[in-house]
Protein backbone atom coordinates (compact mmCIF):
# COMPACT_ATOMS: atom_id res chain seq x y z
CA UNK A 1 0.00 0.00 0.00
CA UNK A 2 1.22 3.46 -0.88
CA UNK A 3 0.05 6.81 0.44
CA UNK A 4 0.33 10.07 -1.52
CA UNK A 5 2.08 12.45 0.87
CA UNK A 6 1.35 16.03 -0.28
CA UNK A 7 4.98 16.95 0.51
CA UNK A 8 7.00 13.87 -0.54
CA UNK A 9 4.80 12.27 -3.19
CA UNK A 10 3.76 8.64 -3.27
CA UNK A 11 5.47 6.68 -0.48
CA UNK A 12 5.44 3.19 1.00
CA UNK A 13 3.11 2.65 3.95
CA UNK A 14 6.09 1.58 6.13
CA UNK A 15 7.00 5.25 6.43
CA UNK A 16 3.63 6.11 7.99
CA UNK A 17 1.92 5.57 11.33
CA UNK A 18 -1.85 5.29 11.58
CA UNK A 19 -3.69 7.48 14.07
CA UNK A 20 -7.39 6.92 13.45
CA UNK A 21 -10.37 8.61 11.91
CA UNK A 22 -9.90 12.26 11.02
CA UNK A 23 -12.69 13.08 13.50
CA UNK A 24 -9.77 13.93 15.83
CA UNK A 25 -9.43 17.23 13.92
CA UNK A 26 -12.98 18.30 14.93
CA UNK A 27 -12.31 18.88 18.61
CA UNK A 28 -15.42 20.16 20.42
CA UNK A 29 -15.31 23.43 22.37
CA UNK A 30 -14.27 22.98 26.04
CA UNK A 31 -17.85 23.77 27.17
CA UNK A 32 -19.59 21.69 24.49
CA UNK A 33 -20.98 19.33 27.13
CA UNK A 34 -20.48 15.71 28.14
CA UNK A 35 -22.35 14.19 25.20
CA UNK A 36 -20.23 15.95 22.58
CA UNK A 37 -17.02 15.06 24.42
CA UNK A 38 -17.99 11.43 24.95
CA UNK A 39 -18.76 11.20 21.26
CA UNK A 40 -15.41 12.81 20.34
CA UNK A 41 -13.30 10.66 22.65
CA UNK A 42 -15.01 7.26 22.50
CA UNK A 43 -17.43 6.84 19.61
CA UNK A 44 -16.35 6.00 16.07
CA UNK A 45 -18.10 5.03 12.88
CA UNK A 46 -17.05 1.78 11.22
CA UNK A 47 -17.67 2.71 7.60
CA UNK A 48 -17.77 0.23 4.74
CA UNK A 49 -16.65 2.53 1.97
CA UNK A 50 -15.02 5.91 1.87
CA UNK A 51 -13.41 7.21 5.07
CA UNK A 52 -10.98 9.93 6.17
CA UNK A 53 -8.04 8.97 8.35
CA UNK A 54 -5.08 10.66 10.01
CA UNK A 55 -1.63 9.31 9.21
CA UNK A 56 1.75 10.55 10.42
CA UNK A 57 4.65 10.58 7.97
CA UNK A 58 7.26 9.92 10.67
CA UNK A 59 9.58 8.00 8.35
CA UNK A 60 9.55 10.95 5.97
CA UNK A 61 8.85 14.68 6.12
CA UNK A 62 7.09 14.57 9.51
CA UNK A 63 3.71 15.85 8.28
CA UNK A 64 0.31 14.78 9.59
CA UNK A 65 -1.93 14.04 6.64
CA UNK A 66 -5.60 13.30 6.10
CA UNK A 67 -5.99 10.34 3.75
CA UNK A 68 -9.24 9.55 1.94
CA UNK A 69 -9.51 5.82 1.53
CA UNK A 70 -12.08 3.20 0.62
CA UNK A 71 -12.17 0.44 3.22
CA UNK A 72 -13.98 -1.94 0.85
CA UNK A 73 -11.82 -1.64 -2.28
CA UNK A 74 -8.63 -0.46 -0.48
CA UNK A 75 -8.44 2.33 -3.03
CA UNK A 76 -6.57 5.42 -1.83
CA UNK A 77 -8.43 8.46 -3.15
CA UNK A 78 -6.18 11.31 -2.05
CA UNK A 79 -4.46 13.07 0.82
CA UNK A 80 -4.01 16.58 2.15
CA UNK A 81 -2.02 18.20 4.94
CA UNK A 82 -3.84 18.03 8.27
CA UNK A 83 -2.58 21.54 9.08
CA UNK A 84 -4.50 22.88 6.07
CA UNK A 85 -7.63 20.84 6.81
CA UNK A 86 -7.69 22.03 10.43
CA UNK A 87 -7.62 25.73 9.47
CA UNK B 1 43.08 19.03 33.04
CA UNK B 2 42.34 15.98 30.91
CA UNK B 3 42.33 16.55 27.18
CA UNK B 4 39.34 14.90 25.55
CA UNK B 5 39.72 13.49 22.07
CA UNK B 6 36.59 13.68 19.91
CA UNK B 7 35.55 10.42 18.28
CA UNK B 8 33.69 10.44 14.97
CA UNK B 9 30.45 8.41 14.76
CA UNK B 10 32.13 5.97 12.38
CA UNK B 11 35.35 5.53 14.36
CA UNK B 12 36.33 1.84 14.34
CA UNK B 13 33.50 1.04 11.89
CA UNK B 14 34.50 2.73 8.64
CA UNK B 15 35.68 2.63 5.90
CA UNK B 16 34.20 -0.59 4.54
CA UNK B 17 35.12 -1.84 1.07
CA UNK B 18 33.34 -4.72 -0.65
CA UNK B 19 34.38 -5.36 -4.26
CA UNK B 20 34.04 -2.02 -6.05
CA UNK B 21 31.62 -0.63 -3.47
CA UNK B 22 32.80 1.59 -0.67
CA UNK B 23 31.16 2.93 2.46
CA UNK B 24 33.01 5.85 4.01
CA UNK B 25 32.41 8.53 6.57
CA UNK B 26 31.78 12.13 5.59
CA UNK B 27 33.24 14.85 7.82
CA UNK B 28 31.45 18.21 7.95
CA UNK B 29 32.71 21.34 9.73
CA UNK B 30 29.32 21.59 11.38
CA UNK B 31 25.78 20.31 10.94
CA UNK B 32 23.21 22.98 11.71
CA UNK B 33 19.47 22.54 11.64
CA UNK B 34 17.74 25.71 10.43
CA UNK B 35 13.96 26.07 10.72
CA UNK B 36 12.78 29.46 9.39
CA UNK B 37 10.02 31.14 11.40
CA UNK B 38 6.69 31.63 9.63
CA UNK B 39 7.10 33.93 6.63
CA UNK B 40 10.87 34.25 7.14
CA UNK B 41 11.95 31.89 4.35
CA UNK B 42 13.13 34.68 2.02
CA UNK B 43 15.38 36.58 4.46
CA UNK B 44 16.76 33.29 5.85
CA UNK B 45 17.52 32.11 2.32
CA UNK B 46 19.31 35.41 1.55
CA UNK B 47 21.29 35.19 4.82
CA UNK B 48 22.41 31.63 4.00
CA UNK B 49 23.38 32.66 0.48
CA UNK B 50 25.50 35.47 1.94
CA UNK B 51 27.10 33.25 4.55
CA UNK B 52 27.92 30.11 2.61
CA UNK B 53 26.77 30.71 -0.98
CA UNK B 54 23.84 28.30 -0.89
CA UNK B 55 20.19 29.36 -0.72
CA UNK B 56 17.31 27.60 1.04
CA UNK B 57 16.42 24.50 -1.01
CA UNK B 58 12.90 23.56 -2.05
CA UNK B 59 11.22 20.35 -0.92
CA UNK B 60 13.44 17.33 -1.59
CA UNK B 61 16.38 19.34 -2.92
CA UNK B 62 19.98 20.20 -2.01
CA UNK B 63 21.74 23.48 -2.80
CA UNK B 64 25.41 24.45 -2.69
CA UNK B 65 28.42 22.25 -3.29
CA UNK B 66 30.66 19.90 -1.32
CA UNK B 67 31.83 21.64 1.84
CA UNK B 68 28.86 24.02 2.02
CA UNK B 69 25.56 22.34 1.31
CA UNK B 70 22.01 22.99 2.43
CA UNK B 71 19.76 19.94 2.36
CA UNK B 72 16.00 19.79 2.83
CA UNK B 73 15.28 17.82 6.02
CA UNK B 74 11.51 17.83 6.40
CA UNK B 75 8.57 20.15 6.94
CA UNK B 76 10.05 23.63 7.39
CA UNK B 77 13.54 22.37 8.24
CA UNK B 78 16.87 22.23 6.45
CA UNK B 79 20.31 20.95 7.47
CA UNK B 80 23.35 23.07 6.72
CA UNK B 81 26.33 20.80 6.09
CA UNK B 82 29.36 23.06 6.18
CA UNK B 83 30.54 26.05 8.19
CA UNK B 84 28.48 26.92 11.28
CA UNK B 85 25.69 29.39 10.47
CA UNK B 86 23.21 31.42 12.52
CA UNK B 87 20.79 33.22 10.18
CA UNK B 88 18.35 35.55 11.96
CA UNK B 89 14.63 34.75 11.63
CA UNK B 90 15.05 31.01 12.16
CA UNK B 91 15.31 28.46 14.95
CA UNK B 92 18.92 27.29 14.74
CA UNK B 93 20.33 24.19 16.45
CA UNK B 94 23.86 22.87 16.33
CA UNK B 95 23.50 19.14 15.58
CA UNK B 96 27.11 18.50 14.56
CA UNK B 97 27.49 15.63 17.00
CA UNK B 98 24.03 14.23 16.38
CA UNK B 99 24.38 12.70 12.93
CA UNK B 100 26.41 9.93 11.35
CA UNK B 101 27.16 10.84 7.72
CA UNK B 102 27.86 7.87 5.48
CA UNK B 103 28.76 7.85 1.80
CA UNK B 104 28.03 4.83 -0.36
CA UNK B 105 29.84 4.88 -3.67
CA UNK B 106 30.47 2.57 -6.59
CA UNK B 107 28.69 0.59 -9.27
CA UNK B 108 25.64 -1.12 -7.81
CA UNK B 109 25.18 1.35 -4.96
CA UNK B 110 21.56 1.85 -5.97
CA UNK B 111 20.98 -1.92 -5.79
CA UNK B 112 22.43 -1.87 -2.27
CA UNK B 113 20.04 0.85 -1.11
CA UNK B 114 17.10 -0.84 -2.85
CA UNK B 115 17.52 -3.68 -0.35
CA UNK B 116 17.13 -1.34 2.60
CA UNK B 117 14.81 1.51 1.73
CA UNK B 118 11.27 1.74 0.28
CA UNK B 119 12.31 4.97 -1.47
CA UNK B 120 11.91 5.00 -5.26
CA UNK B 121 15.53 5.47 -6.36
CA UNK B 122 14.99 5.22 -10.09
CA UNK B 123 17.21 7.44 -12.23
CA UNK B 124 14.42 9.75 -13.40
CA UNK B 125 12.92 10.20 -9.90
CA UNK B 126 15.87 10.52 -7.50
CA UNK B 127 18.45 12.58 -9.35
CA UNK B 128 21.69 14.29 -8.44
CA UNK B 129 20.92 17.21 -6.13
CA UNK B 130 17.85 15.50 -4.70
CA UNK B 131 17.26 14.81 -1.02
CA UNK B 132 14.65 12.54 0.56
CA UNK B 133 13.65 11.48 4.04
CA UNK B 134 12.81 7.81 4.26
CA UNK B 135 13.77 4.62 6.08
CA UNK B 136 17.06 2.73 5.98
CA UNK B 137 16.08 -0.61 7.42
CA UNK B 138 14.15 0.49 10.51
CA UNK B 139 15.99 3.80 10.89
CA UNK B 140 14.81 7.17 9.69
CA UNK B 141 17.42 8.49 7.29
CA UNK B 142 18.12 11.51 5.10
CA UNK B 143 19.28 10.39 1.64
CA UNK B 144 21.23 12.74 -0.62
CA UNK B 145 22.21 11.86 -4.13
CA UNK B 146 25.57 13.52 -4.77
CA UNK B 147 26.73 11.65 -7.86
CA UNK B 148 25.75 9.11 -10.49
CA UNK B 149 26.65 6.24 -8.18
CA UNK B 150 27.17 8.15 -4.99
CA UNK B 151 24.68 8.49 -2.15
CA UNK B 152 25.11 10.20 1.20
CA UNK B 153 23.04 9.02 4.13
CA UNK B 154 22.53 10.80 7.41
CA UNK B 155 21.27 8.72 10.31
CA UNK B 156 21.09 9.53 14.00
CA UNK B 157 24.52 9.05 15.54
CA UNK B 158 23.31 6.41 18.01
CA UNK B 159 22.31 4.31 14.98
CA UNK B 160 25.74 4.46 13.28
CA UNK B 161 26.80 0.88 14.09
CA UNK B 162 23.42 -0.54 13.02
CA UNK B 163 23.48 1.47 9.77
CA UNK B 164 27.02 0.31 8.94
CA UNK B 165 26.04 -3.30 9.72
CA UNK B 166 22.93 -3.19 7.54
CA UNK B 167 24.74 -1.48 4.66
CA UNK B 168 27.74 -3.80 4.81
CA UNK B 169 25.45 -6.83 4.70
CA UNK B 170 23.60 -5.42 1.67
CA UNK B 171 26.90 -4.52 -0.04
CA UNK B 172 28.14 -8.09 0.42
CA UNK B 173 24.92 -9.52 -1.02
CA UNK B 174 25.02 -7.26 -4.07
CA UNK B 175 28.74 -7.90 -4.66
CA UNK B 176 28.24 -11.66 -4.38
CA UNK B 177 25.31 -11.55 -6.77
CA UNK B 178 27.29 -9.50 -9.30
CA UNK B 179 30.34 -11.76 -9.18
CA UNK B 180 28.06 -14.77 -9.67
CA UNK B 181 29.31 -16.36 -6.46
CSV table of C-alpha atoms in Angstrom, one decimal:
chain,number,residue,atom,x,y,z
A,1,UNK,CA,0.0,0.0,0.0
A,2,UNK,CA,1.2,3.5,-0.9
A,3,UNK,CA,0.0,6.8,0.4
A,4,UNK,CA,0.3,10.1,-1.5
A,5,UNK,CA,2.1,12.5,0.9
A,6,UNK,CA,1.3,16.0,-0.3
A,7,UNK,CA,5.0,16.9,0.5
A,8,UNK,CA,7.0,13.9,-0.5
A,9,UNK,CA,4.8,12.3,-3.2
A,10,UNK,CA,3.8,8.6,-3.3
A,11,UNK,CA,5.5,6.7,-0.5
A,12,UNK,CA,5.4,3.2,1.0
A,13,UNK,CA,3.1,2.7,4.0
A,14,UNK,CA,6.1,1.6,6.1
A,15,UNK,CA,7.0,5.2,6.4
A,16,UNK,CA,3.6,6.1,8.0
A,17,UNK,CA,1.9,5.6,11.3
A,18,UNK,CA,-1.9,5.3,11.6
A,19,UNK,CA,-3.7,7.5,14.1
A,20,UNK,CA,-7.4,6.9,13.5
A,21,UNK,CA,-10.4,8.6,11.9
A,22,UNK,CA,-9.9,12.3,11.0
A,23,UNK,CA,-12.7,13.1,13.5
A,24,UNK,CA,-9.8,13.9,15.8
A,25,UNK,CA,-9.4,17.2,13.9
A,26,UNK,CA,-13.0,18.3,14.9
A,27,UNK,CA,-12.3,18.9,18.6
A,28,UNK,CA,-15.4,20.2,20.4
A,29,UNK,CA,-15.3,23.4,22.4
A,30,UNK,CA,-14.3,23.0,26.0
A,31,UNK,CA,-17.8,23.8,27.2
A,32,UNK,CA,-19.6,21.7,24.5
A,33,UNK,CA,-21.0,19.3,27.1
A,34,UNK,CA,-20.5,15.7,28.1
A,35,UNK,CA,-22.3,14.2,25.2
A,36,UNK,CA,-20.2,16.0,22.6
A,37,UNK,CA,-17.0,15.1,24.4
A,38,UNK,CA,-18.0,11.4,25.0
A,39,UNK,CA,-18.8,11.2,21.3
A,40,UNK,CA,-15.4,12.8,20.3
A,41,UNK,CA,-13.3,10.7,22.7
A,42,UNK,CA,-15.0,7.3,22.5
A,43,UNK,CA,-17.4,6.8,19.6
A,44,UNK,CA,-16.3,6.0,16.1
A,45,UNK,CA,-18.1,5.0,12.9
A,46,UNK,CA,-17.1,1.8,11.2
A,47,UNK,CA,-17.7,2.7,7.6
A,48,UNK,CA,-17.8,0.2,4.7
A,49,UNK,CA,-16.6,2.5,2.0
A,50,UNK,CA,-15.0,5.9,1.9
A,51,UNK,CA,-13.4,7.2,5.1
A,52,UNK,CA,-11.0,9.9,6.2
A,53,UNK,CA,-8.0,9.0,8.3
A,54,UNK,CA,-5.1,10.7,10.0
A,55,UNK,CA,-1.6,9.3,9.2
A,56,UNK,CA,1.7,10.5,10.4
A,57,UNK,CA,4.6,10.6,8.0
A,58,UNK,CA,7.3,9.9,10.7
A,59,UNK,CA,9.6,8.0,8.4
A,60,UNK,CA,9.5,11.0,6.0
A,61,UNK,CA,8.8,14.7,6.1
A,62,UNK,CA,7.1,14.6,9.5
A,63,UNK,CA,3.7,15.8,8.3
A,64,UNK,CA,0.3,14.8,9.6
A,65,UNK,CA,-1.9,14.0,6.6
A,66,UNK,CA,-5.6,13.3,6.1
A,67,UNK,CA,-6.0,10.3,3.7
A,68,UNK,CA,-9.2,9.6,1.9
A,69,UNK,CA,-9.5,5.8,1.5
A,70,UNK,CA,-12.1,3.2,0.6
A,71,UNK,CA,-12.2,0.4,3.2
A,72,UNK,CA,-14.0,-1.9,0.8
A,73,UNK,CA,-11.8,-1.6,-2.3
A,74,UNK,CA,-8.6,-0.5,-0.5
A,75,UNK,CA,-8.4,2.3,-3.0
A,76,UNK,CA,-6.6,5.4,-1.8
A,77,UNK,CA,-8.4,8.5,-3.2
A,78,UNK,CA,-6.2,11.3,-2.0
A,79,UNK,CA,-4.5,13.1,0.8
A,80,UNK,CA,-4.0,16.6,2.1
A,81,UNK,CA,-2.0,18.2,4.9
A,82,UNK,CA,-3.8,18.0,8.3
A,83,UNK,CA,-2.6,21.5,9.1
A,84,UNK,CA,-4.5,22.9,6.1
A,85,UNK,CA,-7.6,20.8,6.8
A,86,UNK,CA,-7.7,22.0,10.4
A,87,UNK,CA,-7.6,25.7,9.5
B,1,UNK,CA,43.1,19.0,33.0
B,2,UNK,CA,42.3,16.0,30.9
B,3,UNK,CA,42.3,16.6,27.2
B,4,UNK,CA,39.3,14.9,25.6
B,5,UNK,CA,39.7,13.5,22.1
B,6,UNK,CA,36.6,13.7,19.9
B,7,UNK,CA,35.6,10.4,18.3
B,8,UNK,CA,33.7,10.4,15.0
B,9,UNK,CA,30.4,8.4,14.8
B,10,UNK,CA,32.1,6.0,12.4
B,11,UNK,CA,35.3,5.5,14.4
B,12,UNK,CA,36.3,1.8,14.3
B,13,UNK,CA,33.5,1.0,11.9
B,14,UNK,CA,34.5,2.7,8.6
B,15,UNK,CA,35.7,2.6,5.9
B,16,UNK,CA,34.2,-0.6,4.5
B,17,UNK,CA,35.1,-1.8,1.1
B,18,UNK,CA,33.3,-4.7,-0.6
B,19,UNK,CA,34.4,-5.4,-4.3
B,20,UNK,CA,34.0,-2.0,-6.1
B,21,UNK,CA,31.6,-0.6,-3.5
B,22,UNK,CA,32.8,1.6,-0.7
B,23,UNK,CA,31.2,2.9,2.5
B,24,UNK,CA,33.0,5.9,4.0
B,25,UNK,CA,32.4,8.5,6.6
B,26,UNK,CA,31.8,12.1,5.6
B,27,UNK,CA,33.2,14.9,7.8
B,28,UNK,CA,31.4,18.2,8.0
B,29,UNK,CA,32.7,21.3,9.7
B,30,UNK,CA,29.3,21.6,11.4
B,31,UNK,CA,25.8,20.3,10.9
B,32,UNK,CA,23.2,23.0,11.7
B,33,UNK,CA,19.5,22.5,11.6
B,34,UNK,CA,17.7,25.7,10.4
B,35,UNK,CA,14.0,26.1,10.7
B,36,UNK,CA,12.8,29.5,9.4
B,37,UNK,CA,10.0,31.1,11.4
B,38,UNK,CA,6.7,31.6,9.6
B,39,UNK,CA,7.1,33.9,6.6
B,40,UNK,CA,10.9,34.3,7.1
B,41,UNK,CA,12.0,31.9,4.4
B,42,UNK,CA,13.1,34.7,2.0
B,43,UNK,CA,15.4,36.6,4.5
B,44,UNK,CA,16.8,33.3,5.8
B,45,UNK,CA,17.5,32.1,2.3
B,46,UNK,CA,19.3,35.4,1.6
B,47,UNK,CA,21.3,35.2,4.8
B,48,UNK,CA,22.4,31.6,4.0
B,49,UNK,CA,23.4,32.7,0.5
B,50,UNK,CA,25.5,35.5,1.9
B,51,UNK,CA,27.1,33.3,4.6
B,52,UNK,CA,27.9,30.1,2.6
B,53,UNK,CA,26.8,30.7,-1.0
B,54,UNK,CA,23.8,28.3,-0.9
B,55,UNK,CA,20.2,29.4,-0.7
B,56,UNK,CA,17.3,27.6,1.0
B,57,UNK,CA,16.4,24.5,-1.0
B,58,UNK,CA,12.9,23.6,-2.1
B,59,UNK,CA,11.2,20.3,-0.9
B,60,UNK,CA,13.4,17.3,-1.6
B,61,UNK,CA,16.4,19.3,-2.9
B,62,UNK,CA,20.0,20.2,-2.0
B,63,UNK,CA,21.7,23.5,-2.8
B,64,UNK,CA,25.4,24.4,-2.7
B,65,UNK,CA,28.4,22.2,-3.3
B,66,UNK,CA,30.7,19.9,-1.3
B,67,UNK,CA,31.8,21.6,1.8
B,68,UNK,CA,28.9,24.0,2.0
B,69,UNK,CA,25.6,22.3,1.3
B,70,UNK,CA,22.0,23.0,2.4
B,71,UNK,CA,19.8,19.9,2.4
B,72,UNK,CA,16.0,19.8,2.8
B,73,UNK,CA,15.3,17.8,6.0
B,74,UNK,CA,11.5,17.8,6.4
B,75,UNK,CA,8.6,20.1,6.9
B,76,UNK,CA,10.0,23.6,7.4
B,77,UNK,CA,13.5,22.4,8.2
B,78,UNK,CA,16.9,22.2,6.5
B,79,UNK,CA,20.3,21.0,7.5
B,80,UNK,CA,23.4,23.1,6.7
B,81,UNK,CA,26.3,20.8,6.1
B,82,UNK,CA,29.4,23.1,6.2
B,83,UNK,CA,30.5,26.1,8.2
B,84,UNK,CA,28.5,26.9,11.3
B,85,UNK,CA,25.7,29.4,10.5
B,86,UNK,CA,23.2,31.4,12.5
B,87,UNK,CA,20.8,33.2,10.2
B,88,UNK,CA,18.4,35.6,12.0
B,89,UNK,CA,14.6,34.7,11.6
B,90,UNK,CA,15.1,31.0,12.2
B,91,UNK,CA,15.3,28.5,15.0
B,92,UNK,CA,18.9,27.3,14.7
B,93,UNK,CA,20.3,24.2,16.5
B,94,UNK,CA,23.9,22.9,16.3
B,95,UNK,CA,23.5,19.1,15.6
B,96,UNK,CA,27.1,18.5,14.6
B,97,UNK,CA,27.5,15.6,17.0
B,98,UNK,CA,24.0,14.2,16.4
B,99,UNK,CA,24.4,12.7,12.9
B,100,UNK,CA,26.4,9.9,11.3
B,101,UNK,CA,27.2,10.8,7.7
B,102,UNK,CA,27.9,7.9,5.5
B,103,UNK,CA,28.8,7.8,1.8
B,104,UNK,CA,28.0,4.8,-0.4
B,105,UNK,CA,29.8,4.9,-3.7
B,106,UNK,CA,30.5,2.6,-6.6
B,107,UNK,CA,28.7,0.6,-9.3
B,108,UNK,CA,25.6,-1.1,-7.8
B,109,UNK,CA,25.2,1.3,-5.0
B,110,UNK,CA,21.6,1.8,-6.0
B,111,UNK,CA,21.0,-1.9,-5.8
B,112,UNK,CA,22.4,-1.9,-2.3
B,113,UNK,CA,20.0,0.9,-1.1
B,114,UNK,CA,17.1,-0.8,-2.9
B,115,UNK,CA,17.5,-3.7,-0.3
B,116,UNK,CA,17.1,-1.3,2.6
B,117,UNK,CA,14.8,1.5,1.7
B,118,UNK,CA,11.3,1.7,0.3
B,119,UNK,CA,12.3,5.0,-1.5
B,120,UNK,CA,11.9,5.0,-5.3
B,121,UNK,CA,15.5,5.5,-6.4
B,122,UNK,CA,15.0,5.2,-10.1
B,123,UNK,CA,17.2,7.4,-12.2
B,124,UNK,CA,14.4,9.7,-13.4
B,125,UNK,CA,12.9,10.2,-9.9
B,126,UNK,CA,15.9,10.5,-7.5
B,127,UNK,CA,18.4,12.6,-9.4
B,128,UNK,CA,21.7,14.3,-8.4
B,129,UNK,CA,20.9,17.2,-6.1
B,130,UNK,CA,17.9,15.5,-4.7
B,131,UNK,CA,17.3,14.8,-1.0
B,132,UNK,CA,14.7,12.5,0.6
B,133,UNK,CA,13.6,11.5,4.0
B,134,UNK,CA,12.8,7.8,4.3
B,135,UNK,CA,13.8,4.6,6.1
B,136,UNK,CA,17.1,2.7,6.0
B,137,UNK,CA,16.1,-0.6,7.4
B,138,UNK,CA,14.2,0.5,10.5
B,139,UNK,CA,16.0,3.8,10.9
B,140,UNK,CA,14.8,7.2,9.7
B,141,UNK,CA,17.4,8.5,7.3
B,142,UNK,CA,18.1,11.5,5.1
B,143,UNK,CA,19.3,10.4,1.6
B,144,UNK,CA,21.2,12.7,-0.6
B,145,UNK,CA,22.2,11.9,-4.1
B,146,UNK,CA,25.6,13.5,-4.8
B,147,UNK,CA,26.7,11.6,-7.9
B,148,UNK,CA,25.7,9.1,-10.5
B,149,UNK,CA,26.7,6.2,-8.2
B,150,UNK,CA,27.2,8.2,-5.0
B,151,UNK,CA,24.7,8.5,-2.1
B,152,UNK,CA,25.1,10.2,1.2
B,153,UNK,CA,23.0,9.0,4.1
B,154,UNK,CA,22.5,10.8,7.4
B,155,UNK,CA,21.3,8.7,10.3
B,156,UNK,CA,21.1,9.5,14.0
B,157,UNK,CA,24.5,9.0,15.5
B,158,UNK,CA,23.3,6.4,18.0
B,159,UNK,CA,22.3,4.3,15.0
B,160,UNK,CA,25.7,4.5,13.3
B,161,UNK,CA,26.8,0.9,14.1
B,162,UNK,CA,23.4,-0.5,13.0
B,163,UNK,CA,23.5,1.5,9.8
B,164,UNK,CA,27.0,0.3,8.9
B,165,UNK,CA,26.0,-3.3,9.7
B,166,UNK,CA,22.9,-3.2,7.5
B,167,UNK,CA,24.7,-1.5,4.7
B,168,UNK,CA,27.7,-3.8,4.8
B,169,UNK,CA,25.5,-6.8,4.7
B,170,UNK,CA,23.6,-5.4,1.7
B,171,UNK,CA,26.9,-4.5,0.0
B,172,UNK,CA,28.1,-8.1,0.4
B,173,UNK,CA,24.9,-9.5,-1.0
B,174,UNK,CA,25.0,-7.3,-4.1
B,175,UNK,CA,28.7,-7.9,-4.7
B,176,UNK,CA,28.2,-11.7,-4.4
B,177,UNK,CA,25.3,-11.5,-6.8
B,178,UNK,CA,27.3,-9.5,-9.3
B,179,UNK,CA,30.3,-11.8,-9.2
B,180,UNK,CA,28.1,-14.8,-9.7
B,181,UNK,CA,29.3,-16.4,-6.5
